[in-house]
Amino acid sequence: DQEIDRAFENAGQSLMVDDRDPAGHCAMGRALWLRGRQDQSIVELEQAIDLSPNFALGHYALSFVHSLVGNPQAAIKSSDHARLLSPFDPLLFAMFGARALALVRLKRFDEAAEWGAKAATRPNAHAHILAIAAYCLALAGRHEEARAHMAAIHKTLPRYRFDDFLTAMQFAPEGAALFREGAKRIGG
C-alpha cells in the first residue's frame, strides 16, 4: 500500500510540473489502476495517448487495463497499435500478454494460447507472463504445455500460486472466473 501511495503521489507531482506530459498521465493511469480505480485509470491512459498518439507505452498500458477490466476489443486494438509503434520494445512480452488476457475474456482460447505462449518466449518475461501462458494454454486444452510453464515458474518461485496471479492482475469477476478455470485444469 505504501508503494502504491508513493506511485500515486509521484504521478501527481509529475502532472503538477507538466500536465501535458503523456508519461505523467501514463504513470497516473497505472497508479490509479493499482488503487483499483480502473475507470479513472482508463481516462488518464487515454489522455496520455491523446497527447502523444505515438506513445507506445501508453497504448500498451491502456491495453493492459482494458484486458483486465475494460473493453477486451479495445485492449486488442491498443496492444496491436503499441506493437506497430514499437516492434522491438523491451515490453513486447507484456504487449503479447495483454492481448492474450483480452482474448480469454472474449473466450477465444486457442488464439489466447498462441499469444500467451508467444509472450512467454520473449526476453524479460516474468512469472506472471508465464502464468498467462499456462492458464491460456490450459483453457485451450493444451495441458502439457501449460504445466511446463507452471514448472518453469516454480523453479524460481516455488510458492507461486493462482492467488498470486489473481492479486497481481485485479481482474473483473468474469475474467477471474475464466482464469480460475484454467488453473483448475492444470492443478494450479
PDB file of C-alpha atoms in Angstrom:
ATOM      1  CA  ASP A   1       0.000   0.000   0.000  1.00  0.00           C
ATOM      2  CA  GLN A   2       2.851   2.397   0.765  1.00  0.00           C
ATOM      3  CA  GLU A   3       4.423   1.795  -2.642  1.00  0.00           C
ATOM      4  CA  ILE A   4       1.074   2.333  -4.369  1.00  0.00           C
ATOM      5  CA  ASP A   5       0.618   5.593  -2.459  1.00  0.00           C
ATOM      6  CA  ARG A   6       4.125   6.664  -3.445  1.00  0.00           C
ATOM      7  CA  ALA A   7       3.433   5.854  -7.111  1.00  0.00           C
ATOM      8  CA  PHE A   8       0.235   7.902  -6.953  1.00  0.00           C
ATOM      9  CA  GLU A   9       1.977  10.838  -5.263  1.00  0.00           C
ATOM     10  CA  ASN A  10       4.863  10.806  -7.753  1.00  0.00           C
ATOM     11  CA  ALA A  11       2.494  10.658 -10.708  1.00  0.00           C
ATOM     12  CA  GLY A  12       0.563  13.580  -9.245  1.00  0.00           C
ATOM     13  CA  GLN A  13       3.763  15.594  -8.822  1.00  0.00           C
ATOM     14  CA  SER A  14       4.690  14.848 -12.422  1.00  0.00           C
ATOM     15  CA  LEU A  15       1.348  16.189 -13.610  1.00  0.00           C
ATOM     16  CA  MET A  16       1.727  19.313 -11.453  1.00  0.00           C
ATOM     17  CA  VAL A  17       5.036  20.007 -13.187  1.00  0.00           C
ATOM     18  CA  ASP A  18       3.596  19.443 -16.669  1.00  0.00           C
ATOM     19  CA  ASP A  19       0.006  18.341 -17.197  1.00  0.00           C
ATOM     20  CA  ARG A  20       0.699  17.938 -20.927  1.00  0.00           C
ATOM     21  CA  ASP A  21       3.320  15.218 -20.386  1.00  0.00           C
ATOM     22  CA  PRO A  22       1.990  11.877 -21.662  1.00  0.00           C
ATOM     23  CA  ALA A  23       4.377   9.953 -19.393  1.00  0.00           C
ATOM     24  CA  GLY A  24       2.855  11.686 -16.357  1.00  0.00           C
ATOM     25  CA  HIS A  25      -0.657  10.703 -17.424  1.00  0.00           C
ATOM     26  CA  CYS A  26       0.531   7.160 -18.097  1.00  0.00           C
ATOM     27  CA  ALA A  27       2.094   6.986 -14.626  1.00  0.00           C
ATOM     28  CA  MET A  28      -1.121   8.330 -13.100  1.00  0.00           C
ATOM     29  CA  GLY A  29      -3.160   5.791 -15.068  1.00  0.00           C
ATOM     30  CA  ARG A  30      -1.019   2.955 -13.748  1.00  0.00           C
ATOM     31  CA  ALA A  31      -1.175   4.308 -10.191  1.00  0.00           C
ATOM     32  CA  LEU A  32      -4.960   4.620 -10.371  1.00  0.00           C
ATOM     33  CA  TRP A  33      -5.174   1.043 -11.641  1.00  0.00           C
ATOM     34  CA  LEU A  34      -3.082  -0.093  -8.686  1.00  0.00           C
ATOM     35  CA  ARG A  35      -5.547   1.695  -6.410  1.00  0.00           C
ATOM     36  CA  GLY A  36      -8.460  -0.168  -8.017  1.00  0.00           C
ATOM     37  CA  ARG A  37      -9.841   2.907  -9.765  1.00  0.00           C
ATOM     38  CA  GLN A  38      -9.989   1.378 -13.231  1.00  0.00           C
ATOM     39  CA  ASP A  39     -12.393   3.840 -14.865  1.00  0.00           C
ATOM     40  CA  GLN A  40     -10.222   6.782 -13.868  1.00  0.00           C
ATOM     41  CA  SER A  41      -7.160   4.823 -14.941  1.00  0.00           C
ATOM     42  CA  ILE A  42      -8.546   4.421 -18.437  1.00  0.00           C
ATOM     43  CA  VAL A  43      -9.293   8.166 -18.632  1.00  0.00           C
ATOM     44  CA  GLU A  44      -5.680   9.007 -17.711  1.00  0.00           C
ATOM     45  CA  LEU A  45      -4.235   6.466 -20.138  1.00  0.00           C
ATOM     46  CA  GLU A  46      -6.437   7.769 -22.948  1.00  0.00           C
ATOM     47  CA  GLN A  47      -5.221  11.275 -22.102  1.00  0.00           C
ATOM     48  CA  ALA A  48      -1.619  10.068 -22.411  1.00  0.00           C
ATOM     49  CA  ILE A  49      -2.156   8.788 -25.935  1.00  0.00           C
ATOM     50  CA  ASP A  50      -4.277  11.787 -26.907  1.00  0.00           C
ATOM     51  CA  LEU A  51      -1.283  13.960 -26.002  1.00  0.00           C
ATOM     52  CA  SER A  52       1.138  11.677 -27.846  1.00  0.00           C
ATOM     53  CA  PRO A  53      -0.502   9.311 -30.345  1.00  0.00           C
ATOM     54  CA  ASN A  54       2.851   7.576 -30.945  1.00  0.00           C
ATOM     55  CA  PHE A  55       3.443   6.795 -27.249  1.00  0.00           C
ATOM     56  CA  ALA A  56       3.763   3.006 -27.402  1.00  0.00           C
ATOM     57  CA  LEU A  57       3.975   2.586 -23.619  1.00  0.00           C
ATOM     58  CA  GLY A  58       0.710   4.490 -23.236  1.00  0.00           C
ATOM     59  CA  HIS A  59      -1.022   2.251 -25.776  1.00  0.00           C
ATOM     60  CA  TYR A  60       0.325  -0.833 -24.003  1.00  0.00           C
ATOM     61  CA  ALA A  61      -0.781   0.418 -20.559  1.00  0.00           C
ATOM     62  CA  LEU A  62      -4.259   1.149 -21.917  1.00  0.00           C
ATOM     63  CA  SER A  63      -4.341  -2.320 -23.445  1.00  0.00           C
ATOM     64  CA  PHE A  64      -3.366  -3.894 -20.146  1.00  0.00           C
ATOM     65  CA  VAL A  65      -6.108  -2.183 -18.135  1.00  0.00           C
ATOM     66  CA  HIS A  66      -8.733  -2.845 -20.804  1.00  0.00           C
ATOM     67  CA  SER A  67      -7.663  -6.503 -20.973  1.00  0.00           C
ATOM     68  CA  LEU A  68      -8.399  -6.944 -17.276  1.00  0.00           C
ATOM     69  CA  VAL A  69     -11.425  -4.795 -16.556  1.00  0.00           C
ATOM     70  CA  GLY A  70     -12.370  -2.734 -19.569  1.00  0.00           C
ATOM     71  CA  ASN A  71     -13.242  -3.455 -23.153  1.00  0.00           C
ATOM     72  CA  PRO A  72     -11.320  -6.519 -24.432  1.00  0.00           C
ATOM     73  CA  GLN A  73     -11.769  -5.448 -28.079  1.00  0.00           C
ATOM     74  CA  ALA A  74     -10.190  -2.081 -27.236  1.00  0.00           C
ATOM     75  CA  ALA A  75      -7.396  -3.958 -25.443  1.00  0.00           C
ATOM     76  CA  ILE A  76      -6.567  -5.917 -28.580  1.00  0.00           C
ATOM     77  CA  LYS A  77      -6.595  -2.771 -30.692  1.00  0.00           C
ATOM     78  CA  SER A  78      -4.305  -0.924 -28.251  1.00  0.00           C
ATOM     79  CA  SER A  79      -1.938  -3.879 -27.952  1.00  0.00           C
ATOM     80  CA  ASP A  80      -1.661  -4.180 -31.716  1.00  0.00           C
ATOM     81  CA  HIS A  81      -1.064  -0.445 -32.065  1.00  0.00           C
ATOM     82  CA  ALA A  82       1.634  -0.472 -29.361  1.00  0.00           C
ATOM     83  CA  ARG A  83       3.448  -3.267 -31.200  1.00  0.00           C
ATOM     84  CA  LEU A  84       3.124  -1.443 -34.503  1.00  0.00           C
ATOM     85  CA  LEU A  85       4.699   1.662 -32.955  1.00  0.00           C
ATOM     86  CA  SER A  86       7.483  -0.245 -31.195  1.00  0.00           C
ATOM     87  CA  PRO A  87       8.022  -3.698 -32.733  1.00  0.00           C
ATOM     88  CA  PHE A  88      11.252  -4.324 -30.796  1.00  0.00           C
ATOM     89  CA  ASP A  89      10.060  -2.893 -27.499  1.00  0.00           C
ATOM     90  CA  PRO A  90      11.560  -4.449 -24.348  1.00  0.00           C
ATOM     91  CA  LEU A  91       7.977  -4.779 -23.072  1.00  0.00           C
ATOM     92  CA  LEU A  92       6.872  -6.818 -26.060  1.00  0.00           C
ATOM     93  CA  PHE A  93       6.207  -9.747 -23.715  1.00  0.00           C
ATOM     94  CA  ALA A  94       3.682  -7.578 -21.867  1.00  0.00           C
ATOM     95  CA  MET A  95       2.013  -6.399 -25.072  1.00  0.00           C
ATOM     96  CA  PHE A  96       1.559 -10.027 -26.149  1.00  0.00           C
ATOM     97  CA  GLY A  97       0.351 -10.926 -22.659  1.00  0.00           C
ATOM     98  CA  ALA A  98      -2.264  -8.148 -22.599  1.00  0.00           C
ATOM     99  CA  ARG A  99      -3.575  -9.373 -25.947  1.00  0.00           C
ATOM    100  CA  ALA A 100      -3.797 -12.925 -24.576  1.00  0.00           C
ATOM    101  CA  LEU A 101      -5.702 -11.722 -21.492  1.00  0.00           C
ATOM    102  CA  ALA A 102      -8.214  -9.884 -23.681  1.00  0.00           C
ATOM    103  CA  LEU A 103      -8.679 -12.912 -25.925  1.00  0.00           C
ATOM    104  CA  VAL A 104      -9.516 -15.061 -22.902  1.00  0.00           C
ATOM    105  CA  ARG A 105     -12.181 -12.575 -21.841  1.00  0.00           C
ATOM    106  CA  LEU A 106     -13.610 -12.949 -25.367  1.00  0.00           C
ATOM    107  CA  LYS A 107     -13.448 -16.758 -24.916  1.00  0.00           C
ATOM    108  CA  ARG A 108     -11.133 -17.110 -27.915  1.00  0.00           C
ATOM    109  CA  PHE A 109      -8.970 -19.617 -26.062  1.00  0.00           C
ATOM    110  CA  ASP A 110      -6.960 -21.033 -28.976  1.00  0.00           C
ATOM    111  CA  GLU A 111      -5.830 -17.553 -30.024  1.00  0.00           C
ATOM    112  CA  ALA A 112      -5.159 -16.613 -26.403  1.00  0.00           C
ATOM    113  CA  ALA A 113      -2.965 -19.696 -26.017  1.00  0.00           C
ATOM    114  CA  GLU A 114      -0.882 -18.709 -29.049  1.00  0.00           C
ATOM    115  CA  TRP A 115      -0.364 -15.143 -27.811  1.00  0.00           C
ATOM    116  CA  GLY A 116       0.317 -16.290 -24.251  1.00  0.00           C
ATOM    117  CA  ALA A 117       2.902 -18.794 -25.422  1.00  0.00           C
ATOM    118  CA  LYS A 118       4.492 -16.135 -27.618  1.00  0.00           C
ATOM    119  CA  ALA A 119       4.636 -13.756 -24.636  1.00  0.00           C
ATOM    120  CA  ALA A 120       6.387 -16.372 -22.516  1.00  0.00           C
ATOM    121  CA  THR A 121       9.195 -16.787 -25.052  1.00  0.00           C
ATOM    122  CA  ARG A 122      10.101 -13.085 -25.147  1.00  0.00           C
ATOM    123  CA  PRO A 123      13.081 -11.705 -23.232  1.00  0.00           C
ATOM    124  CA  ASN A 124      12.193 -10.307 -19.801  1.00  0.00           C
ATOM    125  CA  ALA A 125       9.042 -12.442 -19.480  1.00  0.00           C
ATOM    126  CA  HIS A 126       8.430 -12.823 -15.742  1.00  0.00           C
ATOM    127  CA  ALA A 127       6.370 -15.230 -13.652  1.00  0.00           C
ATOM    128  CA  HIS A 128       3.023 -13.530 -14.308  1.00  0.00           C
ATOM    129  CA  ILE A 129       3.638 -13.699 -18.061  1.00  0.00           C
ATOM    130  CA  LEU A 130       4.471 -17.406 -17.785  1.00  0.00           C
ATOM    131  CA  ALA A 131       1.263 -17.812 -15.779  1.00  0.00           C
ATOM    132  CA  ILE A 132      -0.728 -16.060 -18.502  1.00  0.00           C
ATOM    133  CA  ALA A 133       0.719 -18.562 -20.960  1.00  0.00           C
ATOM    134  CA  ALA A 134      -0.018 -21.508 -18.668  1.00  0.00           C
ATOM    135  CA  TYR A 135      -3.630 -20.579 -17.976  1.00  0.00           C
ATOM    136  CA  CYS A 136      -4.358 -19.654 -21.600  1.00  0.00           C
ATOM    137  CA  LEU A 137      -2.870 -22.937 -22.793  1.00  0.00           C
ATOM    138  CA  ALA A 138      -4.920 -24.822 -20.190  1.00  0.00           C
ATOM    139  CA  LEU A 139      -8.121 -23.135 -21.364  1.00  0.00           C
ATOM    140  CA  ALA A 140      -7.244 -24.201 -24.909  1.00  0.00           C
ATOM    141  CA  GLY A 141      -6.809 -27.804 -23.785  1.00  0.00           C
ATOM    142  CA  ARG A 142      -3.016 -27.780 -24.171  1.00  0.00           C
ATOM    143  CA  HIS A 143      -2.376 -29.084 -20.673  1.00  0.00           C
ATOM    144  CA  GLU A 144       1.164 -30.443 -21.044  1.00  0.00           C
ATOM    145  CA  GLU A 145       2.460 -27.136 -22.400  1.00  0.00           C
ATOM    146  CA  ALA A 146       0.570 -25.322 -19.651  1.00  0.00           C
ATOM    147  CA  ARG A 147       2.149 -27.492 -16.947  1.00  0.00           C
ATOM    148  CA  ALA A 148       5.597 -26.868 -18.433  1.00  0.00           C
ATOM    149  CA  HIS A 149       5.128 -23.127 -17.986  1.00  0.00           C
ATOM    150  CA  MET A 150       3.989 -23.623 -14.388  1.00  0.00           C
ATOM    151  CA  ALA A 151       7.049 -25.803 -13.763  1.00  0.00           C
ATOM    152  CA  ALA A 152       9.259 -23.017 -15.122  1.00  0.00           C
ATOM    153  CA  ILE A 153       7.652 -20.570 -12.679  1.00  0.00           C
ATOM    154  CA  HIS A 154       8.117 -22.957  -9.766  1.00  0.00           C
ATOM    155  CA  LYS A 155      11.843 -23.296 -10.479  1.00  0.00           C
ATOM    156  CA  THR A 156      12.374 -19.706  -9.375  1.00  0.00           C
ATOM    157  CA  LEU A 157       9.216 -19.113  -7.301  1.00  0.00           C
ATOM    158  CA  PRO A 158       8.288 -22.450  -5.711  1.00  0.00           C
ATOM    159  CA  ARG A 159       5.387 -20.960  -3.753  1.00  0.00           C
ATOM    160  CA  TYR A 160       3.757 -19.195  -6.717  1.00  0.00           C
ATOM    161  CA  ARG A 161       0.032 -19.970  -6.812  1.00  0.00           C
ATOM    162  CA  PHE A 162      -3.046 -18.855  -8.686  1.00  0.00           C
ATOM    163  CA  ASP A 163      -3.874 -16.409  -5.889  1.00  0.00           C
ATOM    164  CA  ASP A 164      -0.579 -14.595  -6.580  1.00  0.00           C
ATOM    165  CA  PHE A 165      -1.614 -14.234 -10.209  1.00  0.00           C
ATOM    166  CA  LEU A 166      -5.121 -13.103  -9.300  1.00  0.00           C
ATOM    167  CA  THR A 167      -3.832 -10.487  -6.849  1.00  0.00           C
ATOM    168  CA  ALA A 168      -1.394  -9.077  -9.407  1.00  0.00           C
ATOM    169  CA  MET A 169      -3.918  -8.853 -12.223  1.00  0.00           C
ATOM    170  CA  GLN A 170      -7.003  -7.424 -10.479  1.00  0.00           C
ATOM    171  CA  PHE A 171      -9.444  -8.933 -12.968  1.00  0.00           C
ATOM    172  CA  ALA A 172     -13.085  -8.107 -13.354  1.00  0.00           C
ATOM    173  CA  PRO A 173     -15.072 -11.063 -11.911  1.00  0.00           C
ATOM    174  CA  GLU A 174     -15.729 -12.793 -15.254  1.00  0.00           C
ATOM    175  CA  GLY A 175     -12.035 -12.708 -16.144  1.00  0.00           C
ATOM    176  CA  ALA A 176     -11.052 -14.088 -12.764  1.00  0.00           C
ATOM    177  CA  ALA A 177     -13.510 -16.964 -13.196  1.00  0.00           C
ATOM    178  CA  LEU A 178     -12.121 -17.853 -16.623  1.00  0.00           C
ATOM    179  CA  PHE A 179      -8.524 -17.889 -15.430  1.00  0.00           C
ATOM    180  CA  ARG A 180      -9.502 -19.830 -12.297  1.00  0.00           C
ATOM    181  CA  GLU A 181     -10.926 -22.499 -14.610  1.00  0.00           C
ATOM    182  CA  GLY A 182      -7.605 -22.610 -16.490  1.00  0.00           C
ATOM    183  CA  ALA A 183      -5.734 -23.039 -13.218  1.00  0.00           C
ATOM    184  CA  LYS A 184      -8.061 -25.879 -12.125  1.00  0.00           C
ATOM    185  CA  ARG A 185      -7.413 -27.744 -15.366  1.00  0.00           C
ATOM    186  CA  ILE A 186      -3.703 -27.987 -14.612  1.00  0.00           C
ATOM    187  CA  GLY A 187      -3.924 -28.314 -10.855  1.00  0.00           C
ATOM    188  CA  GLY A 188      -2.506 -24.910 -10.122  1.00  0.00           C
TER     189      GLY A 188
END
